[in-house]
């Protein structure tokens, strides 16, 4: 079958239709090793820093320098408390070049362009998530991303969720509730069990949705991308494996939307109209949202 591809962006008409109907889209193997490695290196650097700090504080005696990307952070926190892990944050939002390289990746931007056009702003909310076995912060309750910015942005923000290891039902892959993206922001509260401060949908909404549809688990391989709309209800389960489930969640929106400065500084990731204004790595590292042209 010949797939219809739209003039702008990389998605086919069928993929766009599926995203629009279901509220999410899986793009298997979107990213290559070359695309992923800069972000993986940024994560490894951070783990190295954490290991050095833990050693210095006497929390560990072995920093496991030879351990693999998937194992090292799990080994470092084995037997320690949730609070010791959460001291480093449940997820990380740092300015390391590898993260910019991923956020500015053309394969991701091509897919996003198919959904919102060629003027793309990378929203300031992006996270690196090390889901460590046995740590409560690993599980994320049912929520809509929009609960983190209820008053901002009339247009949906698109989350691009990418695992850096294979995400499985054992290590806590993403779960999505199809066709829940047309709802407004639903009432929610702050989850109080794990100390993470995640927002959690009020149970009555889940009961209402359960009468109509069921959520789906989305086990996917390293480098696959899951795109979803910021009203789409989703969650993830605890990591029951002995290795880290590494992922990133990146977000994009049209440039004419609220840049959400209360969450940080985003950047102009692509502009068909003014390509010279797209933020370079240096701009991003200096917290400049776009390139200034003299
Ligand atoms: O990565 C996870 O486990 C959850 C991700 C999530 O909830 C999000 O990206 O909004």
PDB file of C-alpha atoms and ligand atoms in Angstrom:
ATOM      1  CA  UNK A   1       0.000   0.000   0.000  1.00  0.00           C
ATOM      2  CA  UNK A   2       1.343   3.465  -0.855  1.00  0.00           C
ATOM      3  CA  UNK A   3       1.245   5.668   2.218  1.00  0.00           C
ATOM      4  CA  UNK A   4       0.093   9.236   1.701  1.00  0.00           C
ATOM      5  CA  UNK A   5       2.755  11.599   3.012  1.00  0.00           C
ATOM      6  CA  UNK A   6       1.859  15.219   3.636  1.00  0.00           C
ATOM      7  CA  UNK A   7       3.824  18.054   2.066  1.00  0.00           C
ATOM      8  CA  UNK A   8       5.065  19.359   5.402  1.00  0.00           C
ATOM      9  CA  UNK A   9       6.689  17.074   7.967  1.00  0.00           C
ATOM     10  CA  UNK A  10       7.325  13.343   7.970  1.00  0.00           C
ATOM     11  CA  UNK A  11       4.060  11.771   9.093  1.00  0.00           C
ATOM     12  CA  UNK A  12       1.654  10.087   6.727  1.00  0.00           C
ATOM     13  CA  UNK A  13      -1.980  11.132   6.522  1.00  0.00           C
ATOM     14  CA  UNK A  14      -2.849   7.858   8.290  1.00  0.00           C
ATOM     15  CA  UNK A  15      -0.480   8.615  11.170  1.00  0.00           C
ATOM     16  CA  UNK A  16      -1.878  12.127  11.561  1.00  0.00           C
ATOM     17  CA  UNK A  17      -5.384  10.741  11.519  1.00  0.00           C
ATOM     18  CA  UNK A  18      -4.474   8.177  14.183  1.00  0.00           C
ATOM     19  CA  UNK A  19      -2.871  10.860  16.386  1.00  0.00           C
ATOM     20  CA  UNK A  20      -5.922  13.083  15.987  1.00  0.00           C
ATOM     21  CA  UNK A  21      -8.379  10.302  16.762  1.00  0.00           C
ATOM     22  CA  UNK A  22      -6.507   8.450  19.502  1.00  0.00           C
ATOM     23  CA  UNK A  23      -4.610  11.361  21.102  1.00  0.00           C
ATOM     24  CA  UNK A  24      -1.269   9.592  20.732  1.00  0.00           C
ATOM     25  CA  UNK A  25       0.981   8.028  18.117  1.00  0.00           C
ATOM     26  CA  UNK A  26       3.822   5.498  18.338  1.00  0.00           C
ATOM     27  CA  UNK A  27       6.722   5.970  15.893  1.00  0.00           C
ATOM     28  CA  UNK A  28       8.741   2.737  16.142  1.00  0.00           C
ATOM     29  CA  UNK A  29      12.544   3.102  15.945  1.00  0.00           C
ATOM     30  CA  UNK A  30      12.328   6.812  15.063  1.00  0.00           C
ATOM     31  CA  UNK A  31      15.821   7.514  16.397  1.00  0.00           C
ATOM     32  CA  UNK A  32      19.114   5.828  15.593  1.00  0.00           C
ATOM     33  CA  UNK A  33      22.012   5.132  17.949  1.00  0.00           C
ATOM     34  CA  UNK A  34      23.713   8.223  16.556  1.00  0.00           C
ATOM     35  CA  UNK A  35      20.654  10.312  17.451  1.00  0.00           C
ATOM     36  CA  UNK A  36      20.466   8.915  20.987  1.00  0.00           C
ATOM     37  CA  UNK A  37      24.090   8.751  22.063  1.00  0.00           C
ATOM     38  CA  UNK A  38      24.609  12.486  22.856  1.00  0.00           C
ATOM     39  CA  UNK A  39      21.646  12.368  25.280  1.00  0.00           C
ATOM     40  CA  UNK A  40      22.865   9.085  26.758  1.00  0.00           C
ATOM     41  CA  UNK A  41      26.305  10.632  27.314  1.00  0.00           C
ATOM     42  CA  UNK A  42      24.646  13.568  29.139  1.00  0.00           C
ATOM     43  CA  UNK A  43      22.862  11.080  31.427  1.00  0.00           C
ATOM     44  CA  UNK A  44      26.086   9.156  32.034  1.00  0.00           C
ATOM     45  CA  UNK A  45      27.882  12.386  32.977  1.00  0.00           C
ATOM     46  CA  UNK A  46      25.186  13.141  35.535  1.00  0.00           C
ATOM     47  CA  UNK A  47      25.404   9.624  36.979  1.00  0.00           C
ATOM     48  CA  UNK A  48      29.177  10.051  37.279  1.00  0.00           C
ATOM     49  CA  UNK A  49      28.623  13.283  39.249  1.00  0.00           C
ATOM     50  CA  UNK A  50      26.053  11.629  41.507  1.00  0.00           C
ATOM     51  CA  UNK A  51      28.374   8.682  42.164  1.00  0.00           C
ATOM     52  CA  UNK A  52      31.221  11.039  43.109  1.00  0.00           C
ATOM     53  CA  UNK A  53      28.938  12.931  45.492  1.00  0.00           C
ATOM     54  CA  UNK A  54      27.599   9.755  47.077  1.00  0.00           C
ATOM     55  CA  UNK A  55      31.142   8.527  47.626  1.00  0.00           C
ATOM     56  CA  UNK A  56      32.147  11.864  49.129  1.00  0.00           C
ATOM     57  CA  UNK A  57      29.167  11.735  51.529  1.00  0.00           C
ATOM     58  CA  UNK A  58      29.948   8.181  52.542  1.00  0.00           C
ATOM     59  CA  UNK A  59      26.622   6.856  51.208  1.00  0.00           C
ATOM     60  CA  UNK A  60      28.357   4.205  49.089  1.00  0.00           C
ATOM     61  CA  UNK A  61      31.715   2.485  49.052  1.00  0.00           C
ATOM     62  CA  UNK A  62      31.696   1.362  45.420  1.00  0.00           C
ATOM     63  CA  UNK A  63      30.851   3.796  42.605  1.00  0.00           C
ATOM     64  CA  UNK A  64      30.488   0.946  40.061  1.00  0.00           C
ATOM     65  CA  UNK A  65      32.504   2.750  37.351  1.00  0.00           C
ATOM     66  CA  UNK A  66      32.428  -0.316  35.079  1.00  0.00           C
ATOM     67  CA  UNK A  67      28.661  -0.850  35.259  1.00  0.00           C
ATOM     68  CA  UNK A  68      26.517  -0.372  32.143  1.00  0.00           C
ATOM     69  CA  UNK A  69      24.277   2.609  31.409  1.00  0.00           C
ATOM     70  CA  UNK A  70      21.235   0.515  32.332  1.00  0.00           C
ATOM     71  CA  UNK A  71      22.662  -0.789  35.595  1.00  0.00           C
ATOM     72  CA  UNK A  72      24.876   1.819  37.217  1.00  0.00           C
ATOM     73  CA  UNK A  73      22.303   4.116  38.839  1.00  0.00           C
ATOM     74  CA  UNK A  74      20.339   1.071  40.053  1.00  0.00           C
ATOM     75  CA  UNK A  75      23.478  -0.324  41.703  1.00  0.00           C
ATOM     76  CA  UNK A  76      24.293   3.037  43.296  1.00  0.00           C
ATOM     77  CA  UNK A  77      20.892   3.320  44.988  1.00  0.00           C
ATOM     78  CA  UNK A  78      20.366  -0.354  45.807  1.00  0.00           C
ATOM     79  CA  UNK A  79      19.334  -0.652  49.450  1.00  0.00           C
ATOM     80  CA  UNK A  80      19.049   3.118  49.954  1.00  0.00           C
ATOM     81  CA  UNK A  81      15.887   5.087  50.743  1.00  0.00           C
ATOM     82  CA  UNK A  82      13.537   6.891  48.330  1.00  0.00           C
ATOM     83  CA  UNK A  83      14.536  10.171  49.940  1.00  0.00           C
ATOM     84  CA  UNK A  84      18.196   9.561  49.095  1.00  0.00           C
ATOM     85  CA  UNK A  85      17.301   9.195  45.439  1.00  0.00           C
ATOM     86  CA  UNK A  86      14.789  12.060  45.461  1.00  0.00           C
ATOM     87  CA  UNK A  87      17.496  14.376  46.821  1.00  0.00           C
ATOM     88  CA  UNK A  88      18.715  14.424  43.190  1.00  0.00           C
ATOM     89  CA  UNK A  89      15.205  15.098  41.833  1.00  0.00           C
ATOM     90  CA  UNK A  90      12.633  12.656  40.501  1.00  0.00           C
ATOM     91  CA  UNK A  91      13.576  13.819  37.004  1.00  0.00           C
ATOM     92  CA  UNK A  92      16.256  16.137  35.673  1.00  0.00           C
ATOM     93  CA  UNK A  93      16.032  19.260  33.530  1.00  0.00           C
ATOM     94  CA  UNK A  94      19.563  20.338  32.870  1.00  0.00           C
ATOM     95  CA  UNK A  95      21.428  22.257  30.165  1.00  0.00           C
ATOM     96  CA  UNK A  96      23.762  19.633  28.784  1.00  0.00           C
ATOM     97  CA  UNK A  97      24.555  19.738  25.061  1.00  0.00           C
ATOM     98  CA  UNK A  98      23.297  16.181  24.513  1.00  0.00           C
ATOM     99  CA  UNK A  99      19.766  17.217  25.484  1.00  0.00           C
ATOM    100  CA  UNK A 100      19.733  20.118  23.048  1.00  0.00           C
ATOM    101  CA  UNK A 101      20.940  17.765  20.303  1.00  0.00           C
ATOM    102  CA  UNK A 102      17.979  15.503  20.961  1.00  0.00           C
ATOM    103  CA  UNK A 103      15.413  18.308  21.301  1.00  0.00           C
ATOM    104  CA  UNK A 104      16.622  19.851  18.042  1.00  0.00           C
ATOM    105  CA  UNK A 105      16.720  16.496  16.215  1.00  0.00           C
ATOM    106  CA  UNK A 106      15.244  16.820  12.734  1.00  0.00           C
ATOM    107  CA  UNK A 107      13.439  13.480  12.855  1.00  0.00           C
ATOM    108  CA  UNK A 108      11.514  14.628  15.913  1.00  0.00           C
ATOM    109  CA  UNK A 109      10.874  18.097  14.499  1.00  0.00           C
ATOM    110  CA  UNK A 110       9.713  16.635  11.158  1.00  0.00           C
ATOM    111  CA  UNK A 111       7.118  14.533  12.984  1.00  0.00           C
ATOM    112  CA  UNK A 112       5.991  17.488  15.102  1.00  0.00           C
ATOM    113  CA  UNK A 113       5.833  19.708  12.020  1.00  0.00           C
ATOM    114  CA  UNK A 114       3.253  17.374  10.512  1.00  0.00           C
ATOM    115  CA  UNK A 115       1.009  18.103  13.475  1.00  0.00           C
ATOM    116  CA  UNK A 116       1.520  21.823  14.123  1.00  0.00           C
ATOM    117  CA  UNK A 117       3.342  23.265  11.102  1.00  0.00           C
ATOM    118  CA  UNK A 118       6.838  24.621  10.592  1.00  0.00           C
ATOM    119  CA  UNK A 119       6.999  27.239  13.379  1.00  0.00           C
ATOM    120  CA  UNK A 120       7.984  25.088  16.367  1.00  0.00           C
ATOM    121  CA  UNK A 121       8.823  26.190  19.893  1.00  0.00           C
ATOM    122  CA  UNK A 122      10.446  23.687  22.252  1.00  0.00           C
ATOM    123  CA  UNK A 123       8.494  24.094  25.477  1.00  0.00           C
ATOM    124  CA  UNK A 124      10.643  24.651  28.611  1.00  0.00           C
ATOM    125  CA  UNK A 125       9.220  21.517  30.243  1.00  0.00           C
ATOM    126  CA  UNK A 126      11.508  18.633  29.285  1.00  0.00           C
ATOM    127  CA  UNK A 127      12.640  15.861  31.596  1.00  0.00           C
ATOM    128  CA  UNK A 128      15.199  13.131  31.781  1.00  0.00           C
ATOM    129  CA  UNK A 129      13.723  10.289  33.820  1.00  0.00           C
ATOM    130  CA  UNK A 130      15.847   7.690  35.461  1.00  0.00           C
ATOM    131  CA  UNK A 131      13.242   5.225  36.722  1.00  0.00           C
ATOM    132  CA  UNK A 132      15.233   3.339  39.306  1.00  0.00           C
ATOM    133  CA  UNK A 133      14.054  -0.074  40.582  1.00  0.00           C
ATOM    134  CA  UNK A 134      12.487  -0.022  44.010  1.00  0.00           C
ATOM    135  CA  UNK A 135      12.224   3.747  44.192  1.00  0.00           C
ATOM    136  CA  UNK A 136       8.693   5.073  44.625  1.00  0.00           C
ATOM    137  CA  UNK A 137       9.330   7.972  42.274  1.00  0.00           C
ATOM    138  CA  UNK A 138       9.360   5.490  39.432  1.00  0.00           C
ATOM    139  CA  UNK A 139       5.609   5.150  39.195  1.00  0.00           C
ATOM    140  CA  UNK A 140       3.745   8.130  37.774  1.00  0.00           C
ATOM    141  CA  UNK A 141       0.022   8.315  38.599  1.00  0.00           C
ATOM    142  CA  UNK A 142      -2.738   8.891  36.039  1.00  0.00           C
ATOM    143  CA  UNK A 143      -2.625  12.502  34.948  1.00  0.00           C
ATOM    144  CA  UNK A 144      -2.924  14.950  32.086  1.00  0.00           C
ATOM    145  CA  UNK A 145       0.241  16.928  31.400  1.00  0.00           C
ATOM    146  CA  UNK A 146      -1.961  19.988  31.193  1.00  0.00           C
ATOM    147  CA  UNK A 147      -2.529  19.780  34.943  1.00  0.00           C
ATOM    148  CA  UNK A 148       0.995  21.232  35.236  1.00  0.00           C
ATOM    149  CA  UNK A 149       0.002  24.310  33.172  1.00  0.00           C
ATOM    150  CA  UNK A 150      -3.801  24.503  33.467  1.00  0.00           C
ATOM    151  CA  UNK A 151      -4.069  28.198  32.627  1.00  0.00           C
ATOM    152  CA  UNK A 152      -1.537  28.320  29.804  1.00  0.00           C
ATOM    153  CA  UNK A 153      -1.818  27.576  26.126  1.00  0.00           C
ATOM    154  CA  UNK A 154      -5.136  27.115  24.386  1.00  0.00           C
ATOM    155  CA  UNK A 155      -3.499  24.799  21.870  1.00  0.00           C
ATOM    156  CA  UNK A 156      -2.322  21.380  22.971  1.00  0.00           C
ATOM    157  CA  UNK A 157       1.343  20.950  23.768  1.00  0.00           C
ATOM    158  CA  UNK A 158       2.768  17.792  22.205  1.00  0.00           C
ATOM    159  CA  UNK A 159       4.832  15.503  24.404  1.00  0.00           C
ATOM    160  CA  UNK A 160       7.438  13.359  22.659  1.00  0.00           C
ATOM    161  CA  UNK A 161       8.347  10.519  25.010  1.00  0.00           C
ATOM    162  CA  UNK A 162      11.461   8.500  24.113  1.00  0.00           C
ATOM    163  CA  UNK A 163      12.977   5.619  26.064  1.00  0.00           C
ATOM    164  CA  UNK A 164      16.782   5.260  26.078  1.00  0.00           C
ATOM    165  CA  UNK A 165      16.411   1.560  26.940  1.00  0.00           C
ATOM    166  CA  UNK A 166      13.672  -0.819  25.859  1.00  0.00           C
ATOM    167  CA  UNK A 167      10.609   0.128  27.933  1.00  0.00           C
ATOM    168  CA  UNK A 168       8.692  -2.950  29.043  1.00  0.00           C
ATOM    169  CA  UNK A 169       5.756  -3.773  31.299  1.00  0.00           C
ATOM    170  CA  UNK A 170       8.368  -5.063  33.773  1.00  0.00           C
ATOM    171  CA  UNK A 171      10.456  -1.885  33.943  1.00  0.00           C
ATOM    172  CA  UNK A 172       7.467   0.468  33.888  1.00  0.00           C
ATOM    173  CA  UNK A 173       6.585   1.548  30.363  1.00  0.00           C
ATOM    174  CA  UNK A 174       4.143   4.318  29.578  1.00  0.00           C
ATOM    175  CA  UNK A 175       0.391   3.611  29.765  1.00  0.00           C
ATOM    176  CA  UNK A 176      -1.974   5.775  27.753  1.00  0.00           C
ATOM    177  CA  UNK A 177      -5.702   6.117  27.752  1.00  0.00           C
ATOM    178  CA  UNK A 178      -6.762   6.385  24.114  1.00  0.00           C
ATOM    179  CA  UNK A 179      -9.283   9.012  23.063  1.00  0.00           C
ATOM    180  CA  UNK A 180      -9.150  10.931  26.343  1.00  0.00           C
ATOM    181  CA  UNK A 181      -7.487  13.965  24.744  1.00  0.00           C
ATOM    182  CA  UNK A 182     -10.628  15.872  23.922  1.00  0.00           C
ATOM    183  CA  UNK A 183     -11.504  16.416  27.562  1.00  0.00           C
ATOM    184  CA  UNK A 184     -10.825  19.762  29.257  1.00  0.00           C
ATOM    185  CA  UNK A 185      -8.414  19.913  32.199  1.00  0.00           C
ATOM    186  CA  UNK A 186      -9.908  17.486  34.714  1.00  0.00           C
ATOM    187  CA  UNK A 187      -9.746  18.004  38.468  1.00  0.00           C
ATOM    188  CA  UNK A 188      -6.646  16.622  40.165  1.00  0.00           C
ATOM    189  CA  UNK A 189      -4.722  16.674  43.412  1.00  0.00           C
ATOM    190  CA  UNK A 190      -1.101  16.296  44.447  1.00  0.00           C
ATOM    191  CA  UNK A 191      -0.106  12.702  45.024  1.00  0.00           C
ATOM    192  CA  UNK A 192       0.961  12.294  48.659  1.00  0.00           C
ATOM    193  CA  UNK A 193       2.414   8.810  48.980  1.00  0.00           C
ATOM    194  CA  UNK A 194       5.800   8.957  47.304  1.00  0.00           C
ATOM    195  CA  UNK A 195       7.041  12.448  48.141  1.00  0.00           C
ATOM    196  CA  UNK A 196       7.322  13.269  44.439  1.00  0.00           C
ATOM    197  CA  UNK A 197       4.581  15.888  44.253  1.00  0.00           C
ATOM    198  CA  UNK A 198       3.195  14.427  41.016  1.00  0.00           C
ATOM    199  CA  UNK A 199      -0.298  15.526  40.071  1.00  0.00           C
ATOM    200  CA  UNK A 200      -2.910  12.760  40.045  1.00  0.00           C
ATOM    201  CA  UNK A 201      -6.374  12.801  38.495  1.00  0.00           C
ATOM    202  CA  UNK A 202      -9.306  12.577  40.859  1.00  0.00           C
ATOM    203  CA  UNK A 203     -10.587   8.983  40.897  1.00  0.00           C
ATOM    204  CA  UNK A 204     -14.074   9.845  39.649  1.00  0.00           C
ATOM    205  CA  UNK A 205     -12.680  10.772  36.217  1.00  0.00           C
ATOM    206  CA  UNK A 206     -10.941   7.431  35.933  1.00  0.00           C
ATOM    207  CA  UNK A 207     -14.145   5.630  36.895  1.00  0.00           C
ATOM    208  CA  UNK A 208     -16.046   7.549  34.232  1.00  0.00           C
ATOM    209  CA  UNK A 209     -13.487   6.733  31.527  1.00  0.00           C
ATOM    210  CA  UNK A 210     -13.356   3.070  32.559  1.00  0.00           C
ATOM    211  CA  UNK A 211     -17.024   2.738  31.606  1.00  0.00           C
ATOM    212  CA  UNK A 212     -16.104   3.566  27.998  1.00  0.00           C
ATOM    213  CA  UNK A 213     -12.541   2.472  27.231  1.00  0.00           C
ATOM    214  CA  UNK A 214      -9.499   0.820  28.739  1.00  0.00           C
ATOM    215  CA  UNK A 215      -5.973   2.213  28.953  1.00  0.00           C
ATOM    216  CA  UNK A 216      -3.209   0.545  26.964  1.00  0.00           C
ATOM    217  CA  UNK A 217       0.339  -0.351  28.024  1.00  0.00           C
ATOM    218  CA  UNK A 218       2.902   0.767  25.433  1.00  0.00           C
ATOM    219  CA  UNK A 219       6.063  -1.351  25.658  1.00  0.00           C
ATOM    220  CA  UNK A 220       8.460   0.101  23.068  1.00  0.00           C
ATOM    221  CA  UNK A 221      12.092  -0.272  22.059  1.00  0.00           C
ATOM    222  CA  UNK A 222      14.945   2.174  22.676  1.00  0.00           C
ATOM    223  CA  UNK A 223      14.621   5.093  20.280  1.00  0.00           C
ATOM    224  CA  UNK A 224      10.924   4.671  19.548  1.00  0.00           C
ATOM    225  CA  UNK A 225       8.934   7.880  20.070  1.00  0.00           C
ATOM    226  CA  UNK A 226       5.465   8.145  21.574  1.00  0.00           C
ATOM    227  CA  UNK A 227       3.749  11.440  20.788  1.00  0.00           C
ATOM    228  CA  UNK A 228       0.766  12.498  22.831  1.00  0.00           C
ATOM    229  CA  UNK A 229      -1.444  15.469  23.440  1.00  0.00           C
ATOM    230  CA  UNK A 230      -1.284  17.294  26.789  1.00  0.00           C
ATOM    231  CA  UNK A 231      -4.878  16.398  27.669  1.00  0.00           C
ATOM    232  CA  UNK A 232      -4.364  12.694  27.002  1.00  0.00           C
ATOM    233  CA  UNK A 233      -4.555  10.739  30.276  1.00  0.00           C
ATOM    234  CA  UNK A 234      -1.447   8.657  30.934  1.00  0.00           C
ATOM    235  CA  UNK A 235       0.650   7.082  33.688  1.00  0.00           C
ATOM    236  CA  UNK A 236       3.532   4.699  34.185  1.00  0.00           C
ATOM    237  CA  UNK A 237       3.973   1.711  36.471  1.00  0.00           C
ATOM    238  CA  UNK A 238       6.829   0.953  38.919  1.00  0.00           C
ATOM    239  CA  UNK A 239      10.092  -0.476  37.733  1.00  0.00           C
ATOM    240  CA  UNK A 240      10.107  -4.164  38.776  1.00  0.00           C
ATOM    241  CA  UNK A 241      13.338  -5.006  36.967  1.00  0.00           C
ATOM    242  CA  UNK A 242      16.872  -4.661  38.307  1.00  0.00           C
ATOM    243  CA  UNK A 243      17.906  -1.989  35.799  1.00  0.00           C
ATOM    244  CA  UNK A 244      17.076   1.651  35.163  1.00  0.00           C
ATOM    245  CA  UNK A 245      14.303   2.597  32.760  1.00  0.00           C
ATOM    246  CA  UNK A 246      15.798   5.700  31.181  1.00  0.00           C
ATOM    247  CA  UNK A 247      13.570   8.026  29.162  1.00  0.00           C
ATOM    248  CA  UNK A 248      13.132  11.622  28.137  1.00  0.00           C
ATOM    249  CA  UNK A 249       9.926  13.555  27.686  1.00  0.00           C
ATOM    250  CA  UNK A 250      10.261  16.550  25.383  1.00  0.00           C
ATOM    251  CA  UNK A 251       7.529  19.041  24.517  1.00  0.00           C
ATOM    252  CA  UNK A 252       6.706  21.191  21.526  1.00  0.00           C
ATOM    253  CA  UNK A 253       4.086  23.789  20.631  1.00  0.00           C
ATOM    254  CA  UNK A 254       3.389  26.367  17.922  1.00  0.00           C
ATOM    255  CA  UNK A 255       5.419  29.566  18.355  1.00  0.00           C
ATOM    256  CA  UNK A 256       2.331  31.735  18.861  1.00  0.00           C
ATOM    257  CA  UNK A 257       1.444  30.005  22.134  1.00  0.00           C
ATOM    258  CA  UNK A 258       2.359  30.926  25.708  1.00  0.00           C
ATOM    259  CA  UNK A 259       6.102  30.168  26.152  1.00  0.00           C
ATOM    260  CA  UNK A 260       5.402  29.348  29.840  1.00  0.00           C
ATOM    261  CA  UNK A 261       8.304  31.290  31.386  1.00  0.00           C
ATOM    262  CA  UNK A 262       7.186  30.134  34.819  1.00  0.00           C
ATOM    263  CA  UNK A 263       8.571  26.715  33.829  1.00  0.00           C
ATOM    264  CA  UNK A 264      11.891  27.912  32.376  1.00  0.00           C
ATOM    265  CA  UNK A 265      13.205  29.072  29.024  1.00  0.00           C
ATOM    266  CA  UNK A 266      12.179  27.170  25.911  1.00  0.00           C
ATOM    267  CA  UNK A 267      13.614  27.797  22.468  1.00  0.00           C
ATOM    268  CA  UNK A 268      12.753  28.267  18.826  1.00  0.00           C
ATOM    269  CA  UNK A 269      13.509  24.813  17.492  1.00  0.00           C
ATOM    270  CA  UNK A 270      12.413  25.310  13.873  1.00  0.00           C
ATOM    271  CA  UNK A 271      11.156  28.206  11.844  1.00  0.00           C
ATOM    272  CA  UNK A 272      10.371  27.893   8.172  1.00  0.00           C
ATOM    273  CA  UNK A 273       9.675  31.629   8.064  1.00  0.00           C
ATOM    274  CA  UNK A 274      12.779  32.809   9.932  1.00  0.00           C
ATOM    275  CA  UNK A 275      15.274  29.939   9.950  1.00  0.00           C
ATOM    276  CA  UNK A 276      18.090  32.294  10.968  1.00  0.00           C
ATOM    277  CA  UNK A 277      16.318  32.826  14.294  1.00  0.00           C
ATOM    278  CA  UNK A 278      16.323  29.206  15.429  1.00  0.00           C
ATOM    279  CA  UNK A 279      18.245  28.845  18.676  1.00  0.00           C
ATOM    280  CA  UNK A 280      21.708  27.318  18.378  1.00  0.00           C
ATOM    281  CA  UNK A 281      23.293  25.146  21.063  1.00  0.00           C
ATOM    282  CA  UNK A 282      25.101  28.241  22.362  1.00  0.00           C
ATOM    283  CA  UNK A 283      21.817  30.187  22.551  1.00  0.00           C
ATOM    284  CA  UNK A 284      20.201  27.356  24.466  1.00  0.00           C
ATOM    285  CA  UNK A 285      23.104  26.984  26.877  1.00  0.00           C
ATOM    286  CA  UNK A 286      22.837  30.751  27.549  1.00  0.00           C
ATOM    287  CA  UNK A 287      19.032  30.534  28.025  1.00  0.00           C
ATOM    288  CA  UNK A 288      18.304  32.595  24.889  1.00  0.00           C
ATOM    289  CA  UNK A 289      15.027  31.444  23.344  1.00  0.00           C
ATOM    290  CA  UNK A 290      16.081  32.397  19.817  1.00  0.00           C
ATOM    291  CA  UNK A 291      19.116  33.424  17.838  1.00  0.00           C
ATOM    292  CA  UNK A 292      19.600  37.151  17.655  1.00  0.00           C
ATOM    293  CA  UNK A 293      20.347  38.371  14.151  1.00  0.00           C
ATOM    294  CA  UNK A 294      22.235  41.641  13.883  1.00  0.00           C
TER     295      UNK A 294
HETATM  296  O1  LIG B   1       8.138   8.540  31.926  1.00  0.00           O
HETATM  297  C1  LIG B   1       7.218   8.262  32.692  1.00  0.00           C
HETATM  298  O2  LIG B   1       7.247   7.285  33.404  1.00  0.00           O
HETATM  299  C2  LIG B   1       6.018   9.147  32.744  1.00  0.00           C
HETATM  300  C3  LIG B   1       6.080  10.245  31.751  1.00  0.00           C
HETATM  301  C4  LIG B   1       5.007  11.250  31.891  1.00  0.00           C
HETATM  302  O3  LIG B   1       4.109  11.143  32.658  1.00  0.00           O
HETATM  303  C5  LIG B   1       5.052  12.405  31.012  1.00  0.00           C
HETATM  304  O4  LIG B   1       5.958  12.514  30.176  1.00  0.00           O
HETATM  305  O5  LIG B   1       4.172  13.269  31.151  1.00  0.00           O
END
